[in-house]
Amino acid sequence: MISDRVRSNLRQSFSESLLPKIGLGILVVIVVMTLFAPLLATHDPTDTGHFDPETGSEYPPLGHSYETEVAVDGEFTEVTIESNSTHVLGTNTVGQDVYSRLIYGARVSVIVGLSATLLALLIGVPIGLLAGYYGGRVDDGLMRVADTMLAFPALVLALALIGVFGERPVGIPDPIVMAGFAEGMPATIPIPGTVTIVGALVIWVWFARVARGEAMSLRNAEYVKAARSFGTSHAQILLKHILPNSMTPIIVLATIQVAVIILLEASLAYLGFSGTTLSWGYEIERGQDYLRRRPWVSIFPGIGIMLAVISVNLLGDWFRDALDPNVDQSERGA
Amino acid sequence: MLKFLIRRLLQGILVVWGVITVMFILRAVSPGDPAVLMAGEGADDEIIQRVREAEGLDEPLLSQYLDYLGSILVGDFGFSWEARSEVTAIVIRRIPATIELAVAATVVALVIAVPLGVISGTRRNEPADYGATLFSLLGISTPNFWLGLMLILVLGVWYGIPYPSIGTSSFSTGSFVVEYPSSIGLGLFDFPTGRREIGFTAAVSAVLFEQSLSELGAWLRHITLPALTLGTYFTALITRLTRSGMIDELGKPYVTSMEAKGLPRILILYKHTLRNTMIPIITVIGLQIGTLAGGAVITETVFNWPGLGLRLIDALNDRDWPVIQGIVIFIAVGFVVINIVVDALYNYLDPQVSES
């Protein structure tokens, strides 16, 4: 499926440019965060009430302090809230550890990003291949459906779909905690199930379009004609000849769509339609009303989203440059 | 050209019909009794029954669907019982704010991105190119709601630049803790809330008829941060496209021949190569109008900007389906219309396209 030429192109552009290395580096960090969250976190991310005991105020990040006024016997006194060494990035407005929530937030983004993209690929690629290969009415129908889907802004369609299906978080058990390696960490992680499905429903049409284009150009290729003249069935031609040769642009597109989904999930969580509180987007919304005094609550999760999306985009650029210069920016979707 | 436009128009009508159908199906399959949902919270049985009859919800779905299509044809998107108002009136009231924001964001994007892309594409692998590449990478990767908040934090709170933005609450955790300017934020400045006091047309008419610039200034102050927030993704995307387009064009033989003839470089760049580069850029702008609309929903929420997006979120929270349907259909129609205009422009810039 991946030819030697492709492999050497990938290797060459990796060694020539700094950007793919940065992308891969960030991705490794995020994957480690996702896999080993219970071991890296210092606190249960859902555990509330970590406040400064005297004033009930949030801890600032290490090395910072802030002043607040506290009523003592009816008099307001100014006190300085110092950071607490166990809360590296401070605590949020309900007293949860910001660092631990940052680590756990990666899980939501990565799992939703990968599973929604995979689902979209499984829906879109077969439909696109069939439409492009057979052409005719099936193809016309698909193109009209695709045009209609594309007329909905992704976020707006996602919001409408969530309005119908509701927000349904799915609890995924955590093997590290189950095996007893991380005492006190949550045993299941809530992943926004509706958002995953809705994300796939929003982006599948891009996969269908690309697969259709590939199938259309390949169906008249010499080797496909040859296979047909030997009496190879349509199913076999599609699976053995057309699908493998269409994979390159599909992989490039899939990479870019992971970034689209991560941003979509964060946006939905920010708007309050995600169904899990462990999402980075949700955390940004929570810090928003206290932005002036406790900006750290919103700052760190935003950096998390940005780094995740940057790494995926850098990898997408790397794949595109090395594999397929023909997938242009308009395929970006979003 | 005319034949082409008519065909595109027919396709567009088909798409709009599809969108209306999808929205109708979504409402039909959404859980709960639609009459109860439409009547809104706290409605008694009598009102629910009245809603059911007035909206024809006791009729079969097919006749409801045909009724809905028929009334949309005459510009009637139904009635929002939740808001006690015609949906069409709600949508029309919210349109100007969204259009102003979207246009301002596009202007910001074009003004920054095109020169940046040209510089970046003509000075490959120089510091200016690296800067522009880094900027566009950050721009397409930053969630815009976070960007909006960071602009408020950095420009408004830390540097005290008096941009109107969301109201930040001054009381938080316990009733006995009162906020105070902190060592992290130097906020000495109280934000007015982001409600738009003035629209663009009112600001312009103040300039024209009352020779007063203060309204226009107020409008600009209101729109700057939201427009930057919404425009950044576009700026980044167009910078990238302009850069790669310029690189492609500059490698073509016509550029060499113009250089050989001694044409000034600036003329070659801006008159010839940039014009050819604009074709794919315009297409992408058309295709990305959806992203702009989605971004507007978020940006309007961050800045409390009273456009269609903010109204959509309110309607979703209330499960106010007539308004949800009306706004989504309106946005989709906007998308279709803009893309037809883009195709016409495309035709004008590159006559070869109309054949394909």
XYZ file of C-alpha atoms in Angstrom:
690
model
C 0.000 0.000 0.000
C 2.855 2.384 0.757
C 5.369 2.194 -1.999
C 9.126 2.619 -1.687
C 8.941 5.893 -3.583
C 6.436 7.276 -1.083
C 8.565 6.078 1.810
C 11.677 7.730 0.465
C 9.765 10.958 -0.245
C 8.528 10.998 3.332
C 12.018 10.342 4.699
C 13.569 12.980 2.492
C 11.171 15.799 3.362
C 11.387 14.824 7.040
C 15.161 15.211 7.081
C 15.115 18.406 5.005
C 12.651 20.412 7.057
C 12.364 21.308 10.712
C 8.578 21.528 10.760
C 7.715 17.805 10.503
C 10.143 17.134 13.357
C 8.391 19.700 15.561
C 5.006 18.256 14.623
C 6.086 14.720 15.414
C 7.696 15.853 18.678
C 4.503 17.547 19.920
C 2.441 14.573 18.773
C 4.611 12.169 20.795
C 4.103 14.309 23.916
C 0.327 14.396 23.386
C 0.121 10.653 22.747
C 2.124 10.005 25.930
C -0.265 12.319 27.820
C -3.204 10.385 26.406
C -1.854 6.932 27.177
C -0.380 7.581 30.606
C -2.685 10.307 31.947
C -3.311 8.579 35.312
C 0.439 8.258 35.922
C 1.288 11.818 34.839
C -1.524 13.596 36.663
C -0.848 14.740 40.213
C -4.499 14.832 41.284
C -7.811 13.290 40.339
C -8.892 15.774 37.635
C -12.495 15.663 38.848
C -11.645 16.191 42.517
C -12.915 19.609 43.625
C -12.176 21.860 46.563
C -8.424 22.453 46.287
C -8.561 26.033 47.542
C -6.390 28.155 49.756
C -7.709 26.993 53.177
C -7.943 30.417 54.807
C -9.653 32.392 52.056
C -11.243 29.711 49.894
C -9.492 31.194 46.847
C -8.002 29.390 43.851
C -4.287 28.721 43.832
C -2.350 30.566 41.112
C 0.306 28.721 39.052
C 3.704 28.167 40.695
C 5.703 31.339 41.100
C 2.670 33.617 40.922
C 0.568 35.264 43.574
C -2.429 37.521 43.582
C -4.232 39.744 46.040
C -7.825 39.495 47.107
C -9.941 40.991 49.869
C -11.411 38.828 52.577
C -14.013 39.810 55.137
C -12.796 39.275 58.712
C -15.309 40.298 61.399
C -17.108 42.485 58.879
C -13.902 44.288 57.842
C -12.303 43.749 54.443
C -8.633 42.877 54.665
C -6.257 42.485 51.781
C -4.518 39.125 51.587
C -2.036 37.664 49.133
C -2.789 34.191 47.809
C 0.445 32.286 47.234
C 0.799 29.331 44.902
C 0.812 25.807 46.275
C 3.652 23.485 45.303
C 1.338 20.516 44.671
C -0.695 22.495 42.128
C 1.853 23.321 39.437
C -0.554 25.236 37.192
C -2.879 26.351 39.983
C -6.494 25.354 40.518
C -9.676 26.322 38.687
C -12.835 28.021 39.882
C -14.185 24.864 41.511
C -10.820 23.976 43.006
C -9.697 21.301 40.532
C -6.030 20.875 39.646
C -5.412 22.655 36.332
C -2.342 20.559 35.426
C -4.153 17.232 35.913
C -7.094 18.456 33.857
C -4.721 19.579 31.124
C -3.263 16.059 30.967
C -6.669 14.365 30.949
C -8.059 16.810 28.385
C -5.645 15.360 25.804
C -7.552 12.066 26.030
C -10.827 13.631 24.977
C -9.252 15.471 22.039
C -7.197 12.513 20.782
C -9.910 9.875 21.180
C -12.637 12.006 19.605
C -10.291 13.235 16.849
C -9.173 9.741 15.838
C -12.467 7.900 16.216
C -14.585 10.506 14.427
C -12.103 10.622 11.532
C -11.984 6.825 11.302
C -15.774 6.650 11.319
C -16.010 9.327 8.611
C -13.468 7.397 6.547
C -15.475 4.185 6.890
C -18.642 5.979 5.764
C -17.195 8.249 3.097
C -14.618 6.125 1.292
C -16.909 3.218 0.257
C -19.648 5.616 -0.868
C -17.179 7.735 -2.809
C -15.480 4.750 -4.460
C -18.781 3.222 -5.552
C -20.077 6.531 -6.920
C -16.867 7.303 -8.781
C -16.467 3.777 -10.147
C -20.010 3.252 -11.381
C -20.803 6.882 -12.234
C -24.280 7.603 -13.559
C -27.238 8.102 -11.259
C -25.537 6.875 -8.085
C -22.859 9.438 -8.711
C -25.292 12.276 -9.442
C -27.184 11.456 -6.266
C -24.012 11.453 -4.207
C -22.889 14.780 -5.591
C -26.215 16.395 -4.723
C -26.020 14.983 -1.191
C -22.451 16.250 -0.938
C -23.443 19.734 -2.127
C -26.222 19.823 0.446
C -23.924 18.696 3.263
C -21.338 21.288 2.292
C -23.918 24.064 2.415
C -24.136 23.546 6.172
C -21.294 25.137 8.106
C -19.733 22.203 10.012
C -20.230 23.762 13.423
C -23.821 24.762 12.684
C -24.716 21.286 11.402
C -23.010 19.728 14.426
C -24.997 21.968 16.771
C -28.278 21.085 15.047
C -27.477 17.345 15.199
C -26.583 17.562 18.879
C -29.857 19.417 19.386
C -31.554 16.272 18.097
C -29.509 13.520 19.688
C -28.583 15.182 22.961
C -25.171 15.037 24.588
C -24.278 11.480 25.474
C -20.934 10.907 27.140
C -19.575 7.362 26.883
C -17.538 6.065 29.809
C -14.336 4.383 28.660
C -12.630 2.321 31.374
C -9.024 3.229 32.099
C -6.800 0.102 31.950
C -4.004 1.681 34.005
C -6.344 2.487 36.881
C -8.113 -0.885 36.585
C -4.766 -2.658 36.878
C -4.157 -0.795 40.112
C -1.206 1.337 39.002
C -2.802 4.688 39.744
C -4.638 4.894 43.056
C -7.287 7.558 43.341
C -7.592 8.351 39.633
C -10.990 8.074 37.897
C -11.696 4.512 36.691
C -13.557 5.606 33.574
C -13.059 8.566 31.225
C -16.158 10.217 29.820
C -15.771 10.661 26.057
C -18.391 12.767 24.251
C -20.104 10.055 22.213
C -22.561 12.242 20.325
C -19.809 14.661 19.363
C -17.803 11.776 17.875
C -20.683 10.574 15.717
C -21.753 14.078 14.781
C -18.158 14.952 13.864
C -18.057 11.960 11.507
C -21.410 12.924 9.967
C -20.076 16.413 9.345
C -16.812 15.440 7.609
C -17.569 12.150 5.818
C -18.515 13.994 2.671
C -14.915 15.211 2.182
C -13.732 11.604 2.148
C -16.494 10.664 -0.271
C -15.465 13.463 -2.624
C -11.794 12.564 -2.637
C -12.471 8.825 -2.993
C -14.897 9.538 -5.830
C -12.325 11.619 -7.665
C -9.724 8.877 -7.324
C -12.095 6.143 -8.443
C -13.163 8.199 -11.452
C -9.616 8.707 -12.601
C -8.586 5.117 -11.941
C -11.551 3.308 -13.464
C -10.190 3.868 -16.965
C -6.570 3.137 -16.070
C -4.897 0.509 -18.240
C -4.377 -1.981 -15.438
C -8.015 -1.734 -14.362
C -9.139 -2.333 -17.951
C -6.780 -5.265 -18.119
C -8.134 -6.730 -14.890
C -11.656 -6.332 -16.189
C -10.809 -8.107 -19.421
C -9.580 -11.089 -17.378
C -13.052 -11.248 -15.891
C -12.149 -9.872 -12.453
C -15.309 -8.908 -10.579
C -16.151 -5.277 -9.838
C -15.848 -5.923 -6.109
C -12.350 -7.305 -6.547
C -11.278 -4.465 -8.797
C -12.530 -1.946 -6.244
C -10.863 -3.673 -3.301
C -7.606 -4.838 -4.869
C -6.866 -2.157 -7.435
C -8.764 1.051 -6.863
C -8.811 1.266 -3.062
C -5.069 0.725 -2.518
C -4.188 3.264 -5.186
C -6.568 5.853 -3.720
C -5.127 5.676 -0.230
C -2.512 8.421 -0.490
C -4.831 11.433 -0.814
C -7.225 9.828 1.652
C -4.476 9.573 4.278
C -3.481 13.191 3.705
C -7.102 14.271 4.064
C -7.601 12.129 7.180
C -4.669 13.800 8.907
C -6.048 17.264 8.235
C -9.532 16.206 9.327
C -8.227 15.064 12.725
C -7.282 18.697 13.347
C -10.705 19.828 12.140
C -12.412 17.446 14.573
C -10.225 18.481 17.517
C -11.204 22.116 16.914
C -14.850 21.150 16.407
C -14.968 19.202 19.671
C -13.302 22.057 21.554
C -15.753 24.562 20.067
C -18.769 22.424 20.954
C -17.454 21.947 24.482
C -16.852 25.680 24.773
C -20.444 26.344 23.719
C -21.602 23.832 26.322
C -22.730 21.057 23.966
C -20.075 18.409 24.503
C -21.334 16.421 27.462
C -17.988 15.977 29.195
C -16.339 18.378 31.602
C -12.858 16.990 30.975
C -12.607 18.680 27.587
C -10.154 21.522 27.057
C -12.864 23.607 25.396
C -15.131 23.280 28.420
C -12.318 24.388 30.711
C -11.720 27.537 28.656
C -15.393 28.422 28.986
C -15.249 27.838 32.727
C -12.356 30.252 33.140
C -13.871 32.904 30.895
C -15.897 34.769 33.504
C -12.860 35.010 35.778
C -10.438 35.913 33.024
C -9.158 39.069 34.659
C -8.095 37.596 37.985
C -7.573 33.930 37.199
C -6.496 33.849 33.571
C -4.557 30.585 34.033
C -7.801 28.592 34.115
C -8.418 29.473 30.436
C -4.843 29.962 29.213
C -3.459 26.429 29.673
C -6.238 24.386 28.039
C -6.102 26.771 25.059
C -2.390 26.069 24.676
C -3.248 22.359 24.818
C -5.705 22.637 21.910
C -3.355 24.814 19.920
C -0.395 22.435 20.269
C -2.516 19.395 19.399
C -3.854 21.078 16.271
C -0.440 22.429 15.271
C 1.137 18.983 15.487
C -1.577 17.389 13.362
C -1.431 20.228 10.833
C 2.356 19.940 10.569
C 2.084 16.216 9.945
C -0.649 16.874 7.395
C 1.595 19.363 5.572
C 4.449 16.884 5.656
C 2.324 14.078 4.189
C 0.846 16.368 1.585
C 4.167 17.731 0.428
C 5.749 14.294 0.324
C 2.870 12.254 -1.018
C 0.426 14.261 -2.941
C 0.851 17.839 -3.994
C -2.588 17.800 -5.576
C -4.679 17.929 -2.414
C -5.153 21.633 -2.075
C -6.250 23.873 0.752
C -9.867 23.805 -0.298
C -10.079 20.214 0.951
C -9.519 21.457 4.432
C -13.200 21.557 5.276
C -13.893 22.748 8.811
C -22.034 32.678 -19.312
C -25.813 33.045 -18.899
C -26.353 29.334 -19.433
C -23.703 28.603 -16.850
C -25.319 30.920 -14.302
C -28.757 29.423 -14.833
C -27.368 25.942 -14.300
C -25.612 27.032 -11.101
C -28.807 28.706 -9.929
C -30.805 25.513 -10.452
C -28.173 23.519 -8.578
C -28.325 26.093 -5.792
C -32.102 25.791 -5.517
C -31.707 22.021 -5.282
C -29.189 22.417 -2.448
C -31.444 24.832 -0.561
C -34.337 22.408 -0.925
C -32.058 19.663 0.453
C -31.107 21.829 3.417
C -34.744 22.630 4.206
C -35.567 18.926 4.005
C -32.684 17.949 6.295
C -33.749 20.544 8.854
C -37.340 19.354 8.685
C -36.256 15.740 9.229
C -34.008 16.739 12.128
C -36.904 18.418 13.862
C -39.215 15.525 13.141
C -36.837 12.945 14.653
C -35.828 15.082 17.622
C -37.183 13.587 20.825
C -40.099 15.123 22.669
C -43.521 16.390 21.648
C -42.897 19.278 19.232
C -45.949 21.134 20.505
C -44.585 21.035 24.064
C -41.157 22.177 22.851
C -42.577 24.962 20.742
C -44.870 26.234 23.440
C -41.826 26.767 25.607
C -41.179 26.206 29.273
C -44.062 26.524 31.690
C -46.775 26.448 29.041
C -50.033 24.878 30.218
C -52.060 22.227 28.366
C -54.349 24.755 26.770
C -51.490 26.682 25.177
C -49.822 23.445 24.062
C -53.073 22.404 22.372
C -53.337 25.806 20.706
C -49.768 25.523 19.427
C -50.452 22.027 18.133
C -53.447 23.222 16.138
C -51.916 26.494 14.973
C -48.793 24.729 13.708
C -50.695 21.835 12.213
C -48.699 19.383 14.325
C -51.633 16.970 14.483
C -51.507 16.498 10.731
C -49.439 13.818 8.969
C -45.718 14.601 8.570
C -45.912 14.808 4.788
C -48.523 17.539 4.820
C -46.547 19.368 7.522
C -43.516 19.161 5.261
C -45.383 20.514 2.252
C -46.851 23.294 4.392
C -43.382 24.183 5.639
C -41.935 24.268 2.104
C -44.856 26.350 0.918
C -44.552 28.945 3.640
C -40.769 29.234 3.189
C -41.392 29.965 -0.489
C -43.285 33.083 0.546
C -40.645 34.040 3.101
C -42.466 32.773 6.175
C -40.228 30.688 8.442
C -42.916 30.112 11.032
C -43.543 31.460 14.483
C -41.370 31.169 17.561
C -43.665 30.641 20.534
C -40.657 30.836 22.791
C -39.780 34.354 21.601
C -43.391 35.304 20.731
C -42.217 36.528 17.365
C -42.110 35.659 13.681
C -38.925 33.737 12.884
C -38.391 35.819 9.747
C -38.433 38.990 11.860
C -35.924 37.487 14.308
C -33.582 36.482 11.499
C -33.816 39.841 9.747
C -33.119 41.694 12.999
C -29.957 39.688 13.543
C -28.582 39.751 10.006
C -26.818 43.160 9.962
C -24.598 42.404 12.965
C -23.430 39.100 11.464
C -22.838 40.532 8.004
C -20.854 43.448 9.429
C -18.733 41.042 11.438
C -18.169 38.664 8.518
C -17.301 41.448 6.088
C -14.985 43.134 8.599
C -13.229 39.816 9.215
C -12.816 39.204 5.481
C -11.451 42.709 4.974
C -8.983 42.212 7.850
C -7.952 38.901 6.316
C -7.425 40.226 2.790
C -5.615 43.384 3.900
C -3.135 41.441 6.015
C -2.896 38.174 4.121
C -2.379 39.187 0.498
C 0.693 41.425 1.059
C 2.039 38.957 3.624
C 1.633 36.073 1.194
C 3.280 38.012 -1.628
C 6.251 38.943 0.563
C 6.511 35.407 1.862
C 6.276 33.851 -1.600
C 8.802 36.182 -3.217
C 11.367 35.897 -0.419
C 11.406 32.191 0.121
C 13.468 30.930 3.034
C 14.225 34.422 4.275
C 13.266 35.579 7.787
C 10.110 37.304 6.480
C 8.987 34.012 4.930
C 9.622 32.062 8.145
C 7.690 34.673 10.115
C 4.735 34.518 7.758
C 4.787 30.702 7.729
C 4.835 30.541 11.517
C 2.035 33.097 11.727
C -0.162 31.176 9.314
C 0.506 27.890 11.107
C -0.540 29.438 14.431
C -3.507 31.132 12.769
C -5.048 27.951 11.362
C -4.367 26.038 14.591
C -5.709 28.405 17.255
C -9.293 27.902 18.379
C -10.915 31.273 17.775
C -12.860 31.422 21.025
C -9.588 31.109 22.915
C -7.949 33.662 20.652
C -10.794 36.080 21.382
C -10.372 35.621 25.118
C -6.603 36.067 24.870
C -7.063 39.286 22.878
C -9.400 40.566 25.585
C -6.930 39.497 28.269
C -3.781 40.874 26.681
C -5.072 44.022 25.012
C -7.925 44.858 27.321
C -6.947 43.632 30.748
C -3.154 43.727 30.726
C -2.634 46.792 28.570
C -5.868 48.528 29.473
C -6.814 49.228 25.881
C -10.477 50.145 26.152
C -11.967 47.686 23.713
C -15.508 46.769 24.488
C -15.696 43.065 25.125
C -17.542 40.630 27.328
C -18.466 41.753 30.774
C -16.277 40.034 33.322
C -17.883 39.334 36.622
C -16.467 41.073 39.645
C -17.824 38.688 42.239
C -16.867 35.081 42.183
C -16.429 32.187 44.585
C -17.851 33.133 47.948
C -20.007 36.041 48.924
C -17.293 37.199 51.301
C -14.518 37.414 48.707
C -14.402 40.629 46.748
C -12.277 40.961 43.648
C -9.298 43.248 43.565
C -6.768 44.134 40.845
C -4.212 41.370 41.063
C -0.528 40.961 40.447
C -1.304 38.816 37.414
C -3.810 41.122 35.777
C -3.389 44.883 35.946
C -7.033 45.405 35.123
C -7.971 48.885 36.239
C -10.574 49.234 33.632
C -14.169 48.187 33.701
C -15.529 46.784 30.479
C -18.800 47.940 29.150
C -20.693 44.881 27.987
C -20.346 43.834 24.387
C -23.867 44.772 23.382
C -23.755 46.697 20.170
C -25.034 50.148 20.752
C -24.574 51.183 17.163
C -24.691 49.535 13.749
C -22.641 50.373 10.680
C -25.435 52.106 8.775
C -26.259 54.326 11.769
C -22.563 55.170 12.155
C -22.203 56.063 8.483
C -25.366 58.156 8.431
C -24.072 60.049 11.487
C -20.924 60.876 9.508
C -22.876 61.925 6.436
C -25.758 63.846 7.947
C -24.488 65.085 11.284
C -20.801 65.428 10.468
C -20.105 63.427 13.593
C -17.265 60.897 13.672
C -17.789 59.621 17.193
C -20.407 57.040 16.167
C -18.098 55.593 13.558
C -15.314 55.501 16.143
C -17.578 53.658 18.559
C -18.518 51.177 15.851
C -14.851 50.588 15.004
C -13.949 50.064 18.659
C -16.765 47.563 18.961
C -15.888 45.556 15.911
C -12.083 45.479 16.017
C -11.529 42.613 18.452
C -14.348 40.413 17.110
C -13.177 41.019 13.528
C -9.587 40.127 14.424
C -10.799 37.008 16.225
C -12.940 35.828 13.346
C -10.488 36.959 10.673
C -7.338 35.260 11.955
C -8.094 31.807 10.569
C -8.864 33.340 7.183
C -5.792 35.536 7.286
C -3.656 32.470 7.909
C -5.339 30.430 5.194
C -5.116 33.176 2.553
C -1.488 33.893 3.465
C -0.675 30.240 2.800
C -2.561 30.188 -0.476
C -1.082 33.442 -1.710
C 2.402 32.231 -0.814
C 2.125 28.922 -2.636
C 0.299 30.546 -5.544
C 3.038 33.155 -5.942
C 5.732 30.485 -5.830
C 3.945 28.518 -8.556
C 3.359 31.558 -10.753
C 6.867 32.972 -10.398
C 8.284 29.733 -11.796
C 6.296 30.083 -15.021
C 7.893 31.123 -18.326
C 5.794 34.289 -18.764
C 7.479 35.797 -15.714
C 10.937 35.126 -17.149
C 9.965 36.696 -20.455
C 8.571 39.789 -18.736
C 11.746 40.086 -16.696
C 13.774 39.747 -19.884
C 11.737 42.558 -21.431
C 12.703 44.688 -18.469
C 9.270 45.153 -16.900
C 9.549 46.470 -13.338
C 9.346 43.638 -10.829
C 6.627 45.322 -8.805
C 4.448 45.470 -11.923
C 5.052 41.801 -12.691
C 4.209 40.816 -9.135
C 1.084 42.837 -8.496
C -0.378 43.120 -11.966
C 0.299 39.680 -13.402
C 1.276 36.970 -10.955
C -1.018 38.152 -8.166
C -3.981 38.277 -10.522
C -3.424 34.660 -11.499
C -2.949 33.729 -7.860
C -6.291 35.311 -6.912
C -8.308 32.683 -8.790
C -7.775 29.806 -6.353
C -7.970 32.247 -3.445
C -11.443 33.401 -4.431
C -12.609 29.796 -4.777
C -11.346 28.948 -1.335
C -12.986 32.036 0.164
C -16.283 30.860 -1.314
C -15.872 27.315 -0.009
C -14.797 28.576 3.392
C -17.816 30.835 3.898
C -19.161 27.934 5.949
C -16.138 28.129 8.214
C -16.713 31.852 8.508
C -20.335 31.263 9.522
C -19.305 28.619 12.062
C -16.590 30.932 13.357
C -19.138 33.724 13.629
C -21.258 31.565 15.950
C -18.274 31.195 18.272
C -17.027 34.763 17.952
C -20.467 36.189 18.601
C -20.721 34.045 21.725
C -17.328 35.178 23.026
C -18.043 38.864 22.447
C -21.771 38.774 23.102
C -22.179 40.093 19.568
C -25.906 40.147 18.809
C -25.879 38.378 15.435
C -27.397 35.201 14.015
C -24.826 32.942 15.691
C -25.555 34.128 19.201
C -29.273 33.808 18.497
C -28.727 30.254 17.220
C -27.026 29.257 20.469
C -29.886 30.768 22.478
C -32.400 28.911 20.320
C -30.497 25.631 20.774
C -30.494 26.094 24.529
C -34.241 26.717 24.447
C -34.765 23.926 21.876
C -36.659 26.571 19.913
C -36.852 24.615 16.628
C -38.540 27.195 14.388
C -35.685 29.618 15.108
C -32.997 26.914 14.778
C -34.425 25.892 11.399
C -34.819 29.475 10.237
C -31.252 30.492 11.072
C -29.597 27.353 9.695
C -31.579 27.555 6.456
C -30.762 31.228 6.135
C -27.026 30.576 6.610
C -27.135 27.773 4.033
C -28.911 30.029 1.534
C -26.213 32.652 2.141
C -23.553 30.024 1.455
C -25.205 28.977 -1.806
C -25.697 32.557 -3.001
C -22.114 33.547 -2.194
C -20.790 30.512 -4.031
C -22.801 31.354 -7.110
C -21.357 34.868 -6.975
C -17.883 33.370 -6.532
C -18.415 31.136 -9.549
C -19.467 34.153 -11.596
C -16.356 36.038 -10.468
C -14.239 33.011 -11.235
C -15.701 33.002 -14.698
C -14.800 36.604 -15.123
C -11.215 36.117 -13.963
C -10.623 32.940 -15.920
C -12.926 32.506 -18.930
C -11.606 28.980 -19.561
C -13.440 27.688 -16.489
C -16.965 28.203 -17.744
C -16.560 25.335 -20.185
C -15.812 22.735 -17.530
